PDB file of C-alpha atoms in Angstrom:
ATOM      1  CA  UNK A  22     -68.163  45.625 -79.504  1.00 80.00           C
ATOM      2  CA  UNK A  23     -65.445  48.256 -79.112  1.00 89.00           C
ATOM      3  CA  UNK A  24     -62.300  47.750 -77.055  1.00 89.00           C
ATOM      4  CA  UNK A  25     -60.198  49.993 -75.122  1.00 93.00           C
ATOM      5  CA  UNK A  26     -56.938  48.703 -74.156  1.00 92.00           C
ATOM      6  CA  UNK A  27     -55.045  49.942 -70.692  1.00 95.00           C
ATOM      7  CA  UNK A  28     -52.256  49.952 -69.260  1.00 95.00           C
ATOM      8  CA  UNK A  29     -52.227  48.425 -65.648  1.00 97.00           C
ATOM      9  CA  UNK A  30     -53.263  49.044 -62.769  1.00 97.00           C
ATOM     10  CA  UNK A  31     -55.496  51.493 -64.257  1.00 96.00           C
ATOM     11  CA  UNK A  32     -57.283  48.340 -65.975  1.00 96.00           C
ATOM     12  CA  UNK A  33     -57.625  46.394 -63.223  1.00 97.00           C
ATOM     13  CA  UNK A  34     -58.820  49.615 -61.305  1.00 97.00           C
ATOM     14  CA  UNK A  35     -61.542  49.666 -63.771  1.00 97.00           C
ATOM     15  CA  UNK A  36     -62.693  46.286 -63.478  1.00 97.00           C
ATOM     16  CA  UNK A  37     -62.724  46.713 -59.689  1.00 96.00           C
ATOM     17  CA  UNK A  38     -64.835  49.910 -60.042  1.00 96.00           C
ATOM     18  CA  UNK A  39     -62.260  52.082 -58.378  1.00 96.00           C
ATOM     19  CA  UNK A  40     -61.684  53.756 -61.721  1.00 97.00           C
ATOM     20  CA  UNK A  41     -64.933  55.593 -62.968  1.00 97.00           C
ATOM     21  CA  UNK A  42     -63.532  58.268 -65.605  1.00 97.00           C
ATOM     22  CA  UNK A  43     -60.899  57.410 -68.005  1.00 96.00           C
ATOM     23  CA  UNK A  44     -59.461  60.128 -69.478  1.00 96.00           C
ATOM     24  CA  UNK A  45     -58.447  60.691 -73.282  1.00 95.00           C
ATOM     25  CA  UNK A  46     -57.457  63.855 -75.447  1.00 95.00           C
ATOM     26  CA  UNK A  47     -60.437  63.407 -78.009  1.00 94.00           C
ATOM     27  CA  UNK A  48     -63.960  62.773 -77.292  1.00 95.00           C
ATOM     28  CA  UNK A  49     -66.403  60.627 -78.710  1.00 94.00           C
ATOM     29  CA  UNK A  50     -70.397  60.241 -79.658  1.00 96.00           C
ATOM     30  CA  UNK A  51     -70.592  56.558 -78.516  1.00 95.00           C
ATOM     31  CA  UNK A  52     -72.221  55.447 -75.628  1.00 96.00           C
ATOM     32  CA  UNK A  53     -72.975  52.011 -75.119  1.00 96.00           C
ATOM     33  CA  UNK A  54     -70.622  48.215 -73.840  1.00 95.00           C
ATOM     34  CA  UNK A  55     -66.706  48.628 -74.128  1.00 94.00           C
ATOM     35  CA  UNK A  56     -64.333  45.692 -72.985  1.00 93.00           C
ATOM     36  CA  UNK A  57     -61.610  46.959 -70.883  1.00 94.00           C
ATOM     37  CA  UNK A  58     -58.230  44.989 -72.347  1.00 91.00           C
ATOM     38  CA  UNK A  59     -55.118  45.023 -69.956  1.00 93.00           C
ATOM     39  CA  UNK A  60     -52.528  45.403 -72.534  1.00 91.00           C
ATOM     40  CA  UNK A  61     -48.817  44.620 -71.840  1.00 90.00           C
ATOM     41  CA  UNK A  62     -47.675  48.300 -70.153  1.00 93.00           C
ATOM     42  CA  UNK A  63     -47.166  48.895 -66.742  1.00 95.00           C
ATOM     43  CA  UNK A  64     -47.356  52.195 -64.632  1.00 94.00           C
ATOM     44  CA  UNK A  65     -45.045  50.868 -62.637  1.00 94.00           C
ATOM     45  CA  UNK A  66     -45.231  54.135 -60.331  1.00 93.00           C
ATOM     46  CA  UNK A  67     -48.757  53.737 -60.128  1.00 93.00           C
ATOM     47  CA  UNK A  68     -48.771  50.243 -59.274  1.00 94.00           C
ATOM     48  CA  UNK A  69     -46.576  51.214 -56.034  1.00 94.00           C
ATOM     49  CA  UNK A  70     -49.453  53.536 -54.741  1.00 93.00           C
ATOM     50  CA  UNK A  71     -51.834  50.847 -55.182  1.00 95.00           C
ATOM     51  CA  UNK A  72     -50.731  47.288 -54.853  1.00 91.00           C
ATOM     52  CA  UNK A  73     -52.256  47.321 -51.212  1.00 94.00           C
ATOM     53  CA  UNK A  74     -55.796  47.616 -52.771  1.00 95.00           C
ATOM     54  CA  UNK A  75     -56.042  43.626 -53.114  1.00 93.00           C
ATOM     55  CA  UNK A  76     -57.141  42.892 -56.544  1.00 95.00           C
ATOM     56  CA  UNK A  77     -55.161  41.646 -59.556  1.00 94.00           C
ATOM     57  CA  UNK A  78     -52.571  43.183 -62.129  1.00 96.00           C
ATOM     58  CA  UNK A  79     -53.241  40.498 -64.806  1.00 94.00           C
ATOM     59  CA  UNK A  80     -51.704  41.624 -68.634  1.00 93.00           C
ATOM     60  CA  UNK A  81     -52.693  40.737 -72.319  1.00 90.00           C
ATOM     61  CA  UNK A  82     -56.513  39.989 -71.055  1.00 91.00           C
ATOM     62  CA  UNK A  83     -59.674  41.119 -71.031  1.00 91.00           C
ATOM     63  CA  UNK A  84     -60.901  42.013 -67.764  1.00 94.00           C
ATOM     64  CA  UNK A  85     -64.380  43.432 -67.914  1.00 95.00           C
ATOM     65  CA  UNK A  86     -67.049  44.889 -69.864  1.00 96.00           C
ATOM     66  CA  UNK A  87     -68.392  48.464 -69.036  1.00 97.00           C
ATOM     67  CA  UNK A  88     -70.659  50.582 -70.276  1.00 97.00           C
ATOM     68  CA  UNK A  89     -69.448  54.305 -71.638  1.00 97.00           C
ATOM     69  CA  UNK A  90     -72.077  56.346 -70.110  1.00 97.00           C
ATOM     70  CA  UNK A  91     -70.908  59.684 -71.037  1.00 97.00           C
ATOM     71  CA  UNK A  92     -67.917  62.026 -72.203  1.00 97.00           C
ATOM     72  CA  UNK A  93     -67.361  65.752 -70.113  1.00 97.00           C
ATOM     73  CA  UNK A  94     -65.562  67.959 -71.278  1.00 97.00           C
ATOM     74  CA  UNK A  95     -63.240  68.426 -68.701  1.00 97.00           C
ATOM     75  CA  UNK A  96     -63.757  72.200 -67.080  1.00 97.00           C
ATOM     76  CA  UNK A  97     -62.252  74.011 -63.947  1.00 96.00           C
ATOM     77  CA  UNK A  98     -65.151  72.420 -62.035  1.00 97.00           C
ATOM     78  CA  UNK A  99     -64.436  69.088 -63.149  1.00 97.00           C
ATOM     79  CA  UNK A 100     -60.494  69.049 -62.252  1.00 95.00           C
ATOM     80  CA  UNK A 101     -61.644  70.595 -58.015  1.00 95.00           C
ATOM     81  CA  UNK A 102     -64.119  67.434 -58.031  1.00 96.00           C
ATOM     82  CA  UNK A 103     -61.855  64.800 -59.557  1.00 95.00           C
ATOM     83  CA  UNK A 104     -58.852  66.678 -56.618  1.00 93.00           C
ATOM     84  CA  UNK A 105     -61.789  65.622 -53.912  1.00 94.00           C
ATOM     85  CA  UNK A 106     -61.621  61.534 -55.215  1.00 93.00           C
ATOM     86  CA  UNK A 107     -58.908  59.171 -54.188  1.00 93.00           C
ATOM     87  CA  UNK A 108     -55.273  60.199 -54.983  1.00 91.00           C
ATOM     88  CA  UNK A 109     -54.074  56.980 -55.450  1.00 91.00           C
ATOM     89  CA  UNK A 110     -56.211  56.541 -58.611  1.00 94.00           C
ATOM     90  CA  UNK A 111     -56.340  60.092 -59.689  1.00 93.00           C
ATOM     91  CA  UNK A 112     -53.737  62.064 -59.341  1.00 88.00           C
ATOM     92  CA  UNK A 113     -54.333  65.444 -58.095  1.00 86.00           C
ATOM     93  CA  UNK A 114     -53.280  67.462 -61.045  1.00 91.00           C
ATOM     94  CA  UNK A 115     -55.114  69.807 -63.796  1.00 93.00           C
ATOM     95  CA  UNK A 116     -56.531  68.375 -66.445  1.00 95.00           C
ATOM     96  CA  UNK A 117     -57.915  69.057 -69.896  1.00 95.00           C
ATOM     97  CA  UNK A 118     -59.756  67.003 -72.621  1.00 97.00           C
ATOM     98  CA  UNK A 119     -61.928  64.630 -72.042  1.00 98.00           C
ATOM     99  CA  UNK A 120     -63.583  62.154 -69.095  1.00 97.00           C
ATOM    100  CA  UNK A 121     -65.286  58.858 -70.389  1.00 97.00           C
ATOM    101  CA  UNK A 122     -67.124  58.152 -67.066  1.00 98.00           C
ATOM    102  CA  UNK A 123     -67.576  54.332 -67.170  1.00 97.00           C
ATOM    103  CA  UNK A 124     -70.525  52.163 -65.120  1.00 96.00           C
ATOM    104  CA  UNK A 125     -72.090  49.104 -65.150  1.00 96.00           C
ATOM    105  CA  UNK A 126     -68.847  46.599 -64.556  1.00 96.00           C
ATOM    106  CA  UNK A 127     -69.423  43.121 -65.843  1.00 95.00           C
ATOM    107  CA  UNK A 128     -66.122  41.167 -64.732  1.00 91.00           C
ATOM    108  CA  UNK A 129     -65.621  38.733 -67.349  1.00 88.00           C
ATOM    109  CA  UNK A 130     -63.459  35.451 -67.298  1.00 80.00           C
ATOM    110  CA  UNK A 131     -61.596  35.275 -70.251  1.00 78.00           C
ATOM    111  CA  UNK A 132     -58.260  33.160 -69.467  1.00 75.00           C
ATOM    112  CA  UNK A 133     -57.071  33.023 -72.636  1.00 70.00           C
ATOM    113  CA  UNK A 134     -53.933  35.880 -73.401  1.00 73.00           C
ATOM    114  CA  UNK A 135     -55.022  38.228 -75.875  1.00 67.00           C
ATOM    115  CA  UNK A 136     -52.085  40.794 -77.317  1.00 64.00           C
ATOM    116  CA  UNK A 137     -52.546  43.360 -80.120  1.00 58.00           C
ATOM    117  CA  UNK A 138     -55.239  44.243 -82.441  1.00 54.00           C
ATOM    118  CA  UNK A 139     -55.296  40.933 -83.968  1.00 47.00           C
ATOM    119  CA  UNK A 140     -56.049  38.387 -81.184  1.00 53.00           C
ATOM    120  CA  UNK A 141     -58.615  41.481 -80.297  1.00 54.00           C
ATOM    121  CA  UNK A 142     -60.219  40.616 -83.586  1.00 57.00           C
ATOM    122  CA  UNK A 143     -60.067  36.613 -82.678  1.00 53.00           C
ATOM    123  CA  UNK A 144     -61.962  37.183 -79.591  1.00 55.00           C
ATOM    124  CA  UNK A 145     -64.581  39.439 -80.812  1.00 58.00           C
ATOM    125  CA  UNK A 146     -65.292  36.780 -84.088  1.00 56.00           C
ATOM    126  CA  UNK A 147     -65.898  34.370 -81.481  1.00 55.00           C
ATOM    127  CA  UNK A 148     -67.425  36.504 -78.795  1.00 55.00           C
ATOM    128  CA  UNK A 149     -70.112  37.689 -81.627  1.00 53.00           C
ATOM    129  CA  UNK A 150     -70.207  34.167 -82.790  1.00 52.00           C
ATOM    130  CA  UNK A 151     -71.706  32.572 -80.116  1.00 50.00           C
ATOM    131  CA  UNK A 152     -73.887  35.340 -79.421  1.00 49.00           C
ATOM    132  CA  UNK A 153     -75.058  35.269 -83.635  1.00 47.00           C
ATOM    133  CA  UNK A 154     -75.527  31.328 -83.382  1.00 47.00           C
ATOM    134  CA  UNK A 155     -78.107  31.692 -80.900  1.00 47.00           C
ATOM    135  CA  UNK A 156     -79.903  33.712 -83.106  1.00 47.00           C
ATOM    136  CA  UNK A 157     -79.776  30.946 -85.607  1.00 44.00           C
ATOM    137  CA  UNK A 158     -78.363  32.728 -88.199  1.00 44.00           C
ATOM    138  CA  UNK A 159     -76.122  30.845 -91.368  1.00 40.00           C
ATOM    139  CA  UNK A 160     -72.703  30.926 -91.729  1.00 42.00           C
ATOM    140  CA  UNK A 161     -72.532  33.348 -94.771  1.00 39.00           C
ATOM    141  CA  UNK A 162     -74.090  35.988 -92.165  1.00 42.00           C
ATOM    142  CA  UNK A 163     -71.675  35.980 -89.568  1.00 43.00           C
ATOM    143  CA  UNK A 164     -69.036  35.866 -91.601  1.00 43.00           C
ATOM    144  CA  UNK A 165     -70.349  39.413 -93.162  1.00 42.00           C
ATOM    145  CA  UNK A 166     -71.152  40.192 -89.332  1.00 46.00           C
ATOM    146  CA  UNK A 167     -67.048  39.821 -88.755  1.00 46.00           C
ATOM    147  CA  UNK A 168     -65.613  41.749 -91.713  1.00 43.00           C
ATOM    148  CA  UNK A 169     -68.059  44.678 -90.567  1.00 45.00           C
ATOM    149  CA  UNK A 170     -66.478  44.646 -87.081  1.00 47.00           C
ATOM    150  CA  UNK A 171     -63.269  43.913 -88.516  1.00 43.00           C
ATOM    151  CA  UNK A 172     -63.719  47.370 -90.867  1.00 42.00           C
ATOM    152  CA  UNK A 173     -65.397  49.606 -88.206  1.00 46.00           C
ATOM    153  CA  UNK A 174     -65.199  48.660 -84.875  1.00 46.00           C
ATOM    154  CA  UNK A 175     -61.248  49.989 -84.751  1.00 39.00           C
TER     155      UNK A 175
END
C-alpha cells in the first residue's frame, strides 16, 4: 500500500472529496489504493480560506484511502478547467507538471498518531497483517510480505 503524506487542509480536503487532483512535479505509472497521511505541516493561509467548510484539520493521521485513477500531464487546457473549480481549494494560478486525479474515498478511522516514515511502516505491517492472517498464511510469510513493503513501497 503506498502512502502520500499532506500537508493540511489539503488532506483533509481530500478525505472530504473536495480535493480531486493533487498535484506533484513528477509523474508516475501507478494506479491503484493510496492512504492519504496528514503529516504535521500546516498551510496556514489555506486553512483561513477554508475553515468554514466544516470538516476536520486532524495532523500525524491517516485520514482516508483513495484510489489514484490517473496522472495528466498538466496542459493549457488543463490549467482554464482547474481556473473554472473552486478557488478556495485550487488556486487560480498556472500550472505545470503533473495532476494525480484521486476517486473512490474510503474515510478510514485510524486514531492512533502516526509521524514519519517509520510509524508509516508500523501501520502498514499491521494493516497488511490482518489482512495476510485472514488468508491463513504462517508467520515466516508475512514477515517476507513486510520487508518487501518495507524495500519498495517508499
Amino acid at each position: 500500500m503506498k502512502v502520500l503524506t499532506l500537508k493540511q487542509p489539503w488532506a483533509s480536503l481530500v478525505a472530504n472529496g473536495y480535493k480531486v487532483y493533487e498535484f506533484r512535479t513528477w509523474k508516475t505509472k501507478y494506479r491503484g489504493e493510496i492512504l492519504i497521511h496528514a503529516g504535521c505541516g500546516v498551510d496556514k493561509e489555506w486553512l483561513e480560506k477554508v475553515k468554514d467548510y466544516g470538516i476536520d484539520f486532524p495532523k500525524k493521521k491517516i485520514l482516508c484511502k483513495v484510489v489514484l485513477e490517473d496522472c495528466i500531464e498538466i496542459d493549457q487546457e488543463f490549467n482554464d478547467m482547474i481556473k473554472t473549480l473552486d478557488g478556495n481549494v485550487y488556486s487560480h494560478k498556472d500550472r505545470t507538471g503533473y495532476a494525480w486525479k484521486l476517486g473512490r474515498v474510503t474515510e478510514l478511522n485510524i486514531d492512533k498518531e502516526i509521524i514519519g516514515l517509520f510509524f508509516i511502516c508500523y501501520y502498514l505491517f499491521f494493516y497488511h497483517y490482518a489482512y495476510i492472517k485472514t488468508r491463513k498464511y504462517n508467520s515466516l510469510l508475512i514477515f517476507c510480505y513486510f520487508k518487501y513493503y518495507l524495500i519498495h513501497s517508499f
